mmCIF file of C-alpha atoms in Angstrom:
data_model
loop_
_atom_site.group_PDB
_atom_site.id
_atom_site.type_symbol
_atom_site.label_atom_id
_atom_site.label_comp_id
_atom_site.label_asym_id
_atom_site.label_seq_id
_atom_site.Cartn_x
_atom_site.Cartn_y
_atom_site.Cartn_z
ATOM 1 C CA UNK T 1 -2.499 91.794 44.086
ATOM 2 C CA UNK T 2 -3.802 89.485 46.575
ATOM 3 C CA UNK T 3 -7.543 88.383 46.635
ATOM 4 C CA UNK T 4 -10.012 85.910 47.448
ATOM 5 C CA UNK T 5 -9.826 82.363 45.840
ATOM 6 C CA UNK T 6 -12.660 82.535 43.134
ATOM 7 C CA UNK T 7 -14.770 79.771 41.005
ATOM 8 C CA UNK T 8 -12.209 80.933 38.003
ATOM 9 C CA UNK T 9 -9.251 80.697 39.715
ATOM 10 C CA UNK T 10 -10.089 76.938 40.692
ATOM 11 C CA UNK T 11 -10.610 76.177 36.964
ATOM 12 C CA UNK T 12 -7.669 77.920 36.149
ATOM 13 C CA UNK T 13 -5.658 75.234 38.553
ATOM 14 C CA UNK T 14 -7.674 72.246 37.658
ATOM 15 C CA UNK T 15 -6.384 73.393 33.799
ATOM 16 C CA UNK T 16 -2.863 74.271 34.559
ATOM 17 C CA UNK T 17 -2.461 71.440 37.138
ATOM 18 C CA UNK T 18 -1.361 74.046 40.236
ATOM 19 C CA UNK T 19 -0.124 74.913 42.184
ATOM 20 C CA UNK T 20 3.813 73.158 41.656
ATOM 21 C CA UNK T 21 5.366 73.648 44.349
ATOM 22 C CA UNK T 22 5.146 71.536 47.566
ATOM 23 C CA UNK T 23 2.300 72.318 50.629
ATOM 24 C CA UNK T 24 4.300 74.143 53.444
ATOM 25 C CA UNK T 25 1.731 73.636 56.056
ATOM 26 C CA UNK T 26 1.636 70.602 57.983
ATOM 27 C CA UNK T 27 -1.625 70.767 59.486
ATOM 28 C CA UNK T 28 -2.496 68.526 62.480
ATOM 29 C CA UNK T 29 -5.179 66.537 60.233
ATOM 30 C CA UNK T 30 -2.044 65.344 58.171
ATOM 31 C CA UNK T 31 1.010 65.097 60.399
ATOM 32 C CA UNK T 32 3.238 63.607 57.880
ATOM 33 C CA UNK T 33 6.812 64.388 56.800
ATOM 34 C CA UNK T 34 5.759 65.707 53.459
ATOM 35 C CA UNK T 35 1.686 67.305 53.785
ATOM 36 C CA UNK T 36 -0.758 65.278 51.254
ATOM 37 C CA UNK T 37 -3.444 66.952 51.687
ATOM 38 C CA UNK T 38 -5.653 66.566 48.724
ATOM 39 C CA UNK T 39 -6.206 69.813 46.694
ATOM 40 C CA UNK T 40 -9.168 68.407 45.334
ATOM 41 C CA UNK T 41 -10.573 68.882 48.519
ATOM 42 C CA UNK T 42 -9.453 72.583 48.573
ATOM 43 C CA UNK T 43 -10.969 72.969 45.047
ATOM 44 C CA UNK T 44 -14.459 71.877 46.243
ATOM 45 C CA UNK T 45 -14.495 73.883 49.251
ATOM 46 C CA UNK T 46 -13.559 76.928 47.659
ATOM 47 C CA UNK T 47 -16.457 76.161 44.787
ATOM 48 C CA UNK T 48 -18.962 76.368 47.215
ATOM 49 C CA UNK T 49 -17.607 79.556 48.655
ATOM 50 C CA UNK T 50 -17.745 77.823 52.304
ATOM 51 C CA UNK T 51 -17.500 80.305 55.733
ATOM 52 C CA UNK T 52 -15.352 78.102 57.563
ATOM 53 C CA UNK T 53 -12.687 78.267 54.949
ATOM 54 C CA UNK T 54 -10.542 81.227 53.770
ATOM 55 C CA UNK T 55 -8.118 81.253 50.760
ATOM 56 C CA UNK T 56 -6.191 84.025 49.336
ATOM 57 C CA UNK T 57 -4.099 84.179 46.013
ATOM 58 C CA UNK T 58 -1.960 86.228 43.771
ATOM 59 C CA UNK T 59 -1.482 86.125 40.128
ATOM 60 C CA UNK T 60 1.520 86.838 37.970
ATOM 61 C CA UNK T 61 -0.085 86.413 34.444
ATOM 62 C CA UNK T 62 -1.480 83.066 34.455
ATOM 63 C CA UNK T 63 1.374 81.655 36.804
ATOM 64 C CA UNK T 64 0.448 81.028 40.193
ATOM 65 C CA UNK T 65 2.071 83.883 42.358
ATOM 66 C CA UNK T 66 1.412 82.429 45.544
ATOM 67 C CA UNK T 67 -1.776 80.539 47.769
ATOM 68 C CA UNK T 68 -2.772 80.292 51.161
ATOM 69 C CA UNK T 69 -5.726 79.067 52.916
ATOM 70 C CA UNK T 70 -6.948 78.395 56.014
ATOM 71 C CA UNK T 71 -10.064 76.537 58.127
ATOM 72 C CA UNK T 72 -11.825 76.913 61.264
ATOM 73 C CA UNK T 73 -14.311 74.562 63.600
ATOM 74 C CA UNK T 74 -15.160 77.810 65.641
ATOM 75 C CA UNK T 75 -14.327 80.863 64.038
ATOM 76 C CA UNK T 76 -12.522 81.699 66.982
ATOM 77 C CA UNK T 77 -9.586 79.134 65.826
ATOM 78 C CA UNK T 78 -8.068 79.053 62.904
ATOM 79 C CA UNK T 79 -5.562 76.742 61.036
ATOM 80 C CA UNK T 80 -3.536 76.957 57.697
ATOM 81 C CA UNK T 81 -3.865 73.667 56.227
ATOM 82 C CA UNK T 82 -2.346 75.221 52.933
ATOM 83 C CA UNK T 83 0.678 77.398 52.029
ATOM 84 C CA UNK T 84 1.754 77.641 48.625
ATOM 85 C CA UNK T 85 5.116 79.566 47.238
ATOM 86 C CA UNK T 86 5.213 80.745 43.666
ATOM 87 C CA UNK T 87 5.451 78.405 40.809
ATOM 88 C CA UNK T 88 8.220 77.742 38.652
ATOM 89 C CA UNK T 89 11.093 78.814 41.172
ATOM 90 C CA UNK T 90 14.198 77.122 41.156
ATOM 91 C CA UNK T 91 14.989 74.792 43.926
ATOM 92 C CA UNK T 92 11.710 75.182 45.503
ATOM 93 C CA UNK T 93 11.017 71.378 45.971
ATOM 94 C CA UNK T 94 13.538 71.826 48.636
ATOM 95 C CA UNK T 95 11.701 74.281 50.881
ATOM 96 C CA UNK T 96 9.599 71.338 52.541
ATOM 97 C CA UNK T 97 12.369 69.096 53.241
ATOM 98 C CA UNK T 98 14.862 72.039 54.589
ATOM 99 C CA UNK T 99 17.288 71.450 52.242
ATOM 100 C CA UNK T 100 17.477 75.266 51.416
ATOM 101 C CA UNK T 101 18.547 77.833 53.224
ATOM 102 C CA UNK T 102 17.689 80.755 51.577
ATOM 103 C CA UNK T 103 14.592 82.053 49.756
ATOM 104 C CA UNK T 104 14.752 84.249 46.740
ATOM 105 C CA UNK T 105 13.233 88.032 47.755
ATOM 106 C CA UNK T 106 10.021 87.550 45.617
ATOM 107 C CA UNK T 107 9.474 84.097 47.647
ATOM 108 C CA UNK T 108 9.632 85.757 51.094
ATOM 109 C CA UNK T 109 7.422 88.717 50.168
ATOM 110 C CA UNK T 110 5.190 86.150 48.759
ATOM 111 C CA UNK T 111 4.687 84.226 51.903
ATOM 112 C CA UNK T 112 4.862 87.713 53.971
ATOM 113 C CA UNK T 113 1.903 89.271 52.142
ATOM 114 C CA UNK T 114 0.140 86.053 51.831
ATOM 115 C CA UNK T 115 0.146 85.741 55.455
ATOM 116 C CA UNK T 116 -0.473 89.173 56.687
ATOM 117 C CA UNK T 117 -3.754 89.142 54.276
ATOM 118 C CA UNK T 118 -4.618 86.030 55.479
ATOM 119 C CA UNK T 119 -4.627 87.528 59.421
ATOM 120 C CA UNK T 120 -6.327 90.629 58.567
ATOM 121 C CA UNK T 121 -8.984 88.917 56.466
ATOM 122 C CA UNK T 122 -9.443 85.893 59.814
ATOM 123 C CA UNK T 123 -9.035 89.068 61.869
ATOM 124 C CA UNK T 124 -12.181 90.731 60.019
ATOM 125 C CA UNK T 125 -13.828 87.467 61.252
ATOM 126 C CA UNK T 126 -13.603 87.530 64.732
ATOM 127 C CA UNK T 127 -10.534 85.250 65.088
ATOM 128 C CA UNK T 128 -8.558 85.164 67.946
ATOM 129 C CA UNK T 129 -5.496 82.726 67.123
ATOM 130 C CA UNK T 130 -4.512 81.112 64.075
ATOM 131 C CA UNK T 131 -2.236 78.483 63.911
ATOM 132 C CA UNK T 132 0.916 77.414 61.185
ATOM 133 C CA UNK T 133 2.559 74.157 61.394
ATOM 134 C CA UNK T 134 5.858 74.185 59.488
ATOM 135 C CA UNK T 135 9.007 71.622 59.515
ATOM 136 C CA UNK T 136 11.630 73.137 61.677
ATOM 137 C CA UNK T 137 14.407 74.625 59.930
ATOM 138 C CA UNK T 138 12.875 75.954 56.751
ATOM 139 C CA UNK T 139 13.399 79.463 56.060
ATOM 140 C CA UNK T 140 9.436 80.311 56.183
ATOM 141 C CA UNK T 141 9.363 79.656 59.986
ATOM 142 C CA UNK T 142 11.791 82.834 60.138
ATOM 143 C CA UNK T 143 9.496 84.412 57.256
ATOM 144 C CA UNK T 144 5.839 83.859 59.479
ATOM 145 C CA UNK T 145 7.598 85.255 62.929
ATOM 146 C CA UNK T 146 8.475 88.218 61.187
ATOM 147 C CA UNK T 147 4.817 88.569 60.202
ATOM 148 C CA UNK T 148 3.821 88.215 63.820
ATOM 149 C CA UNK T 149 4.058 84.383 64.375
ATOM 150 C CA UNK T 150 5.666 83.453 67.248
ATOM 151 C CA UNK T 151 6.664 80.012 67.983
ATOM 152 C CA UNK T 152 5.416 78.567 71.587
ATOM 153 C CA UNK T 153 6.472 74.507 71.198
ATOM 154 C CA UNK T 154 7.991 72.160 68.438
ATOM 155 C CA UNK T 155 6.793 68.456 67.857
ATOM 156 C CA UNK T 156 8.159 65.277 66.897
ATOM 157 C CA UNK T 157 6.490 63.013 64.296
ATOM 158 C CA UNK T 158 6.879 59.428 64.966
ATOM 159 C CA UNK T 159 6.093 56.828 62.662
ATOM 160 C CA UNK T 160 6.496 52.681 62.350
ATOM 161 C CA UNK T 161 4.717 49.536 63.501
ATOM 162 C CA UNK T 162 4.113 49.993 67.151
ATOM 163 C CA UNK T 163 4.901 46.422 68.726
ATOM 164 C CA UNK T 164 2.911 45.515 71.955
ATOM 165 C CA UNK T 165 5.372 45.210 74.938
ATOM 166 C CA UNK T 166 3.699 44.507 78.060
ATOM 167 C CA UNK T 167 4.542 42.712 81.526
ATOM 168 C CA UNK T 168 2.710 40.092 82.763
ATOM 169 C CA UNK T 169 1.905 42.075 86.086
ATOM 170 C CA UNK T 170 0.425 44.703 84.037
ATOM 171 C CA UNK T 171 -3.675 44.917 83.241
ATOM 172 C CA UNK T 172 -3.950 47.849 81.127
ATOM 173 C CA UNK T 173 -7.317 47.640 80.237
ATOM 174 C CA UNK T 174 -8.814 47.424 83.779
ATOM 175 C CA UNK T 175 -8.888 50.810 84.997
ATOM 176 C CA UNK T 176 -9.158 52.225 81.531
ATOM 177 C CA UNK T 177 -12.457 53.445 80.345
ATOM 178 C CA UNK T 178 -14.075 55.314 77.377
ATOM 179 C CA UNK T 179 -14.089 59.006 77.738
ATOM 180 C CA UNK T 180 -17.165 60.346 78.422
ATOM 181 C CA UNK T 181 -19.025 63.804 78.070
ATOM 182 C CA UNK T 182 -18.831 64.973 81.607
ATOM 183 C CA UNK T 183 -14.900 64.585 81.693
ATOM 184 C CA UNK T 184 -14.757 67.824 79.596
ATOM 185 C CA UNK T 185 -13.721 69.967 82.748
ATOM 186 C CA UNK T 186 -11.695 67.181 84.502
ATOM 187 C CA UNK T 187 -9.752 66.385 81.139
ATOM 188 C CA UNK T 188 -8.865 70.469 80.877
ATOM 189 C CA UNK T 189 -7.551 70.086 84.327
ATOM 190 C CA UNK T 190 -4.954 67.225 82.911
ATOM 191 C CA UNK T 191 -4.021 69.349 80.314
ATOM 192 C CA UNK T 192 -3.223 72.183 82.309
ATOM 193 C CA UNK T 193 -1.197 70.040 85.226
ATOM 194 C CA UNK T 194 0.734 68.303 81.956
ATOM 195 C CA UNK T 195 1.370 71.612 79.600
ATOM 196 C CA UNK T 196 3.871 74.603 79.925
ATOM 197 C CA UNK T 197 2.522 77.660 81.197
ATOM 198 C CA UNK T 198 3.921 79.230 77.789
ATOM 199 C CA UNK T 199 1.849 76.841 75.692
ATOM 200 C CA UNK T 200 -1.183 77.294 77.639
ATOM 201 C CA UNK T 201 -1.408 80.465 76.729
ATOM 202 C CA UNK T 202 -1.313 79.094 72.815
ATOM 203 C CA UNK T 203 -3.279 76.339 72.737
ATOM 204 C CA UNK T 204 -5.882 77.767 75.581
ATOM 205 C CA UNK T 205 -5.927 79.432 79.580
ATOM 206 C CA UNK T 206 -9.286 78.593 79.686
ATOM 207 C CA UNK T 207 -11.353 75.286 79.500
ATOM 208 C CA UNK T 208 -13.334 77.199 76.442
ATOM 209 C CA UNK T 209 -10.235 78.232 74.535
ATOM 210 C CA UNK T 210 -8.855 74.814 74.854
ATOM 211 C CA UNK T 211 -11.978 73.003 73.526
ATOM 212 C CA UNK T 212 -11.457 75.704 70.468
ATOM 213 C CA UNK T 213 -7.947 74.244 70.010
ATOM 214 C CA UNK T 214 -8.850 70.544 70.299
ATOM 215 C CA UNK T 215 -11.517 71.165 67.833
ATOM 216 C CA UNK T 216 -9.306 71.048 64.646
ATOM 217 C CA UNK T 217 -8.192 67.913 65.349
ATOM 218 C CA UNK T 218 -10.841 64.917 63.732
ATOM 219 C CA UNK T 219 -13.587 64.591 65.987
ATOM 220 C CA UNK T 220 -13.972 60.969 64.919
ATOM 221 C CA UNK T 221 -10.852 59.989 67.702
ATOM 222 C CA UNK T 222 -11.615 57.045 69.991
ATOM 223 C CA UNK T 223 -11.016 58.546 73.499
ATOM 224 C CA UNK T 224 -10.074 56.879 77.304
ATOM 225 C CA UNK T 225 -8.998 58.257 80.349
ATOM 226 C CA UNK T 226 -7.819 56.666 83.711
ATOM 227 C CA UNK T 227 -9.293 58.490 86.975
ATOM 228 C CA UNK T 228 -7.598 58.087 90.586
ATOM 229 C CA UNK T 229 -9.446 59.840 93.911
ATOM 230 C CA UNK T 230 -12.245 61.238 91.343
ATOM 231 C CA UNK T 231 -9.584 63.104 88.972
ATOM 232 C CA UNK T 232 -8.264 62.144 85.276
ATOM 233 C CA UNK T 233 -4.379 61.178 85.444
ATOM 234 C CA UNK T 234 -4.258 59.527 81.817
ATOM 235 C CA UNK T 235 -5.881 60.297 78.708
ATOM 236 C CA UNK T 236 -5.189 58.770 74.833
ATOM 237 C CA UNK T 237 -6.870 59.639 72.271
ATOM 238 C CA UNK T 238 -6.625 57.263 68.759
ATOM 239 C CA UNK T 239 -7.971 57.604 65.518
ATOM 240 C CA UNK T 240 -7.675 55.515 62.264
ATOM 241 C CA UNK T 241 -6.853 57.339 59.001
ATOM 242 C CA UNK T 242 -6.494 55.116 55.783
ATOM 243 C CA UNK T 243 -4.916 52.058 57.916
ATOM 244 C CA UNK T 244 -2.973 54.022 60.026
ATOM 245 C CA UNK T 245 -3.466 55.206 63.613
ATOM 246 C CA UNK T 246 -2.786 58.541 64.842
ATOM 247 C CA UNK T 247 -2.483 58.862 68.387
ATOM 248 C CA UNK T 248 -2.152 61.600 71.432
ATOM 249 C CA UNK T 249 -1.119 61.046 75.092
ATOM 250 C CA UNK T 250 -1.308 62.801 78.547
ATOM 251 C CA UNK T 251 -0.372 61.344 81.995
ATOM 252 C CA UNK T 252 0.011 63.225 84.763
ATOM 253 C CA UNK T 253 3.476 64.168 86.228
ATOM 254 C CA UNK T 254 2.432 62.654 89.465
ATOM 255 C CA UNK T 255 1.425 59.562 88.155
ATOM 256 C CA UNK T 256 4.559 58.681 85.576
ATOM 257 C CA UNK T 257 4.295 55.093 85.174
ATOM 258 C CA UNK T 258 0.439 55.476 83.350
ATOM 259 C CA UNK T 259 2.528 56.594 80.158
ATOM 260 C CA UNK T 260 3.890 53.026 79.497
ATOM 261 C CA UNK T 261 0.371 51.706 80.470
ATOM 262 C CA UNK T 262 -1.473 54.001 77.945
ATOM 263 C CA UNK T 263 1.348 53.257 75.106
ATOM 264 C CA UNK T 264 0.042 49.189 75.741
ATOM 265 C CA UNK T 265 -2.928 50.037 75.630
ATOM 266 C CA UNK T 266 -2.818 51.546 72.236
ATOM 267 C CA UNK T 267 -0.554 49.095 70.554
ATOM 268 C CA UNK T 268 -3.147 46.159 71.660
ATOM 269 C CA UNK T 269 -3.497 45.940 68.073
ATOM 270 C CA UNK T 270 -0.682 46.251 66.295
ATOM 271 C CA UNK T 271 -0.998 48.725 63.628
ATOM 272 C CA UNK T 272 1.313 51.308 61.863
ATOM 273 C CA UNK T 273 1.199 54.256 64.281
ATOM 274 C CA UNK T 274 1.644 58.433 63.592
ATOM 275 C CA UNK T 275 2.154 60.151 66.374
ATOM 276 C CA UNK T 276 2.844 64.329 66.855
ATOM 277 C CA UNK T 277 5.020 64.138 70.225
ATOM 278 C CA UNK T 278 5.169 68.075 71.590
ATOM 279 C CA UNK T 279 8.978 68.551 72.711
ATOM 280 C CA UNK T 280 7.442 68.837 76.394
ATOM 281 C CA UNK T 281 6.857 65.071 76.484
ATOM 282 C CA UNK T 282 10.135 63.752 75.520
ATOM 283 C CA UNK T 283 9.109 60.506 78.042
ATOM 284 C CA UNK T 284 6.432 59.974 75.347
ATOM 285 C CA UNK T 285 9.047 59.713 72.387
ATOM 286 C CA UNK T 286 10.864 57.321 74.470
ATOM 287 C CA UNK T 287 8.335 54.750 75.134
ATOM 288 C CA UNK T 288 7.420 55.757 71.610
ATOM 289 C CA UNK T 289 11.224 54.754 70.308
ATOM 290 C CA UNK T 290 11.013 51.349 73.140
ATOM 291 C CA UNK T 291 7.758 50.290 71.030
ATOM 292 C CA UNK T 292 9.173 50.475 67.380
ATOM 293 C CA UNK T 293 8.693 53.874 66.482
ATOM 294 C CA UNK T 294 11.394 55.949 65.300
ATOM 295 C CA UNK T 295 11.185 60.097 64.499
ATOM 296 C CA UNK T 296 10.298 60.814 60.771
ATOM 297 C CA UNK T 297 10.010 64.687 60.787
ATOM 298 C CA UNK T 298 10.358 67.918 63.535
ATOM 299 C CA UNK T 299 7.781 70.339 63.339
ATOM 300 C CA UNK T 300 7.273 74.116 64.804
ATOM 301 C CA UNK T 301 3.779 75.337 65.559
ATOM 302 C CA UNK T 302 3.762 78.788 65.674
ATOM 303 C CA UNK T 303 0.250 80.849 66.446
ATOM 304 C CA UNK T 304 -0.910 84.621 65.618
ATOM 305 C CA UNK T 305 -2.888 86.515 68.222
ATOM 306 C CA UNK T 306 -5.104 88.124 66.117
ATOM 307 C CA UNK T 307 -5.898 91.563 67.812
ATOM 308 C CA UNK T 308 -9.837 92.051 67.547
ATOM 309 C CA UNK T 309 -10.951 94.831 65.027
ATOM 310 C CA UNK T 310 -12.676 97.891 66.943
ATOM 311 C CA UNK T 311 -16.246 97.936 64.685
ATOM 312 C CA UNK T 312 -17.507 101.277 66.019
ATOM 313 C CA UNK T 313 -15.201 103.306 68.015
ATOM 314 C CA UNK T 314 -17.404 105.044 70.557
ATOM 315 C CA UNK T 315 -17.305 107.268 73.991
ATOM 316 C CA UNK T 316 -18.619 105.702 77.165
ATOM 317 C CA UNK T 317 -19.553 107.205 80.048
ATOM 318 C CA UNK T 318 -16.881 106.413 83.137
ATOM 319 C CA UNK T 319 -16.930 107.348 87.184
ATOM 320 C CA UNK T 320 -13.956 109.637 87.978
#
C-alpha cells in the first residue's frame, strides 16, 4: 500500500541507510548526469511535515518498496525531485545510466502506482502541471507516459571549463544590463518569440503560468538582458552552485548573433560551467561545444496536466 512519508518511515531509512537504488529524477536544481540530491535534505523536510513538499512510499516488510516525492514554489507547479525503485533488485544501478532495457513487472508497477498517487494526491492540491525529468532512454520514461506523462522537449547537459573566446570588435558588456523587475512582461515576450508553440503550452501560454514554471528553478540566479527599439532580444541567466555555474540562454531569432555575445559574456570568468540546452536551441550547444563544453547527459522532461478535482458538483442556472 502506498501512503504518505511519515516521521517513522524517515527513521526507518536513516537506520537501514535507504533507499539503494539510484534517484531517477533529474530535477532542474541538480542537472547532472547522475542526480545528487541530498536525502538528508528530503529527511528534514518530510520531519517537519512541510506543504510545499509531497512524498509517497510503499513498504514490503521493512524493505523499501518504492519512494517518490515531489516540491512546489506555487502549488500550481509541481516537480519530482525524487523517484525511487524498489530496493534490492538486480541490475537496478543500471536504470539511471540506461544501460537496461527492461524492468522487472514489480519495478514498473512500482513506478506506475507511485506516480499515479503522486498526481492524484498534487491533484487534491490544486495542481495544474507537474513536471519529471528523466535521462532519455531509460525504460521509466515509457513507464510515466503510460501514466499520463507526455513528453513536450528533451535537453542536453553540457559540462567543462567554458574558455572565453571573444573578438576584439566585440564589447559584450556595453549594452548588457542587470535584469530588472519591470522586464517581467517584456522577458515573457522573449520566451514566447524563442519557444515552440508545443512547449509553450508545457512550460506556460500565459505570462502567469510561465513565472510558475521559472519558479522552480533557484531564485538566487544573476540575471541580464539586452533591449533593442524598447524590447528584450537577449537574456542569461547564471547562478553559482558549489564552484560551478549553471547557466540559461535566450536570444531572439531575429537577432542571432546576441547568442555568441551572451556565451562571452558568461565565460568572462572562467569557471566550470553546467548548462541544460532544450533540443530547440541546438545554436546554443554549438557555441556551447566552440567554448569547451562538451554534452555529458540527454534528458526528457515530460509534464502531467493534472485535471482539477470538481469539490462540489452543483446545478447552475443557464439562459436557453
Amino acid at each position: 500500500m502506498i501512503q504518505a512519508f511519515r516521521v517513522t518511515d524517515v527513521l526507518r531509512c536513516l537506520v537501514l541507510n535507504t533507499p539503494k537504488t539510484p534517484n531517477l529524477a533529474c530535477p532542474g536544481s541538480s542537472p547532472t548526469k547522475h542526480s545528487t540530491l541530498n536525502n538528508l535534505d528530503l529527511w528534514k523536510q518530510a520531519l517537519t511535515q512541510q506543504n510545499n513538499r509531497i512524498t509517497l512510499a510503499s513498504w514490503n516488510g521493512i524493505r523499501l518498496g518504492g519512494l517518490v516525492s515531489a516540491r512546489t514554489c506555487t502549488g500550481r507547479v509541481w516537480e519530482v525531485d525524487h523517484l525511487y525503485l524498489p530496493d534490492s533488485q538486480p541490475g537496478i544501478n543500471d536504470l539511471s545510466s540506461g544501460m537496461s532495457s527492461r524492468l522487472r513487472y514489480g519495478q514498473e508497477a512500482a513506478i506506475m502506482e507511485l506516480l499515479d498517487q503522486l498526481v492524484q494526491e498534487a491533484g487534491s492540491r490544486n495542481a495544474e502541471r507537474i513536471f519529471l525529468r528523466l535521462l532519455s532512454g531509460i525504460p521509466a520514461v515509457t513507464l510515466a507516459r503510460r501514466d499520463g506523462f507526455f513528453p513536450y522537449f528533451e535537453q542536453t547537459l553540457m559540462e567543462g571549463w567554458a574558455r572565453n573566446i571573444s573578438h576584439q570588435s566585440e564589447h559584450p558588456e556595453e549594452n548588457i544590463r542587470l535584469r530588472q523587475q519591470q522586464d517581467e512582461y517584456s522577458l515573457f515576450q522573449l520566451f514566447c518569440a524563442c519557444t515552440p508553440a508545443q512547449v509553450r503550452v508545457a512550460l506556460g501560454l500565459t505570462c502567469d503560468q510561465w513565472q510558475e514554471t521559472m519558479s522552480l528553478r533557484s531564485s538566487k540566479r544573476l540575471q541580464w538582458v539586452i533591449e533593442s527599439n524598447g524590447k528584450l532580444v537577449g537574456w542569461l541567466a547564471l547562478f553559482n552552485c558549489r564552484g560551478t555555474t549553471e547557466g540559461q540562454v535566450m536570444a531572439h531569432p531575429d537577432h542571432p548573433e546576441l547568442l555568441d555575445q551572451l556565451m562571452t559574456f558568461s565565460a568572462s570568468n572562467p569557471s566550470y560551467q553546467r548548462w541544460l540546452v532544450p533540443d530547440y536551441q541546438q545554436h546554443a550547444c554549438d557555441q556551447l561545444n566552440y567554448r569547451g563544453l562538451r554534452e555529458a547527459a540527454r534528458y526528457t522532461m515530460l509534464v502531467n496536466t493534472v485535471a482539477a478535482p470538481v469539490r462540489c458538483a452543483g446545478m447552475a442556472p443557464v439562459e436557453a
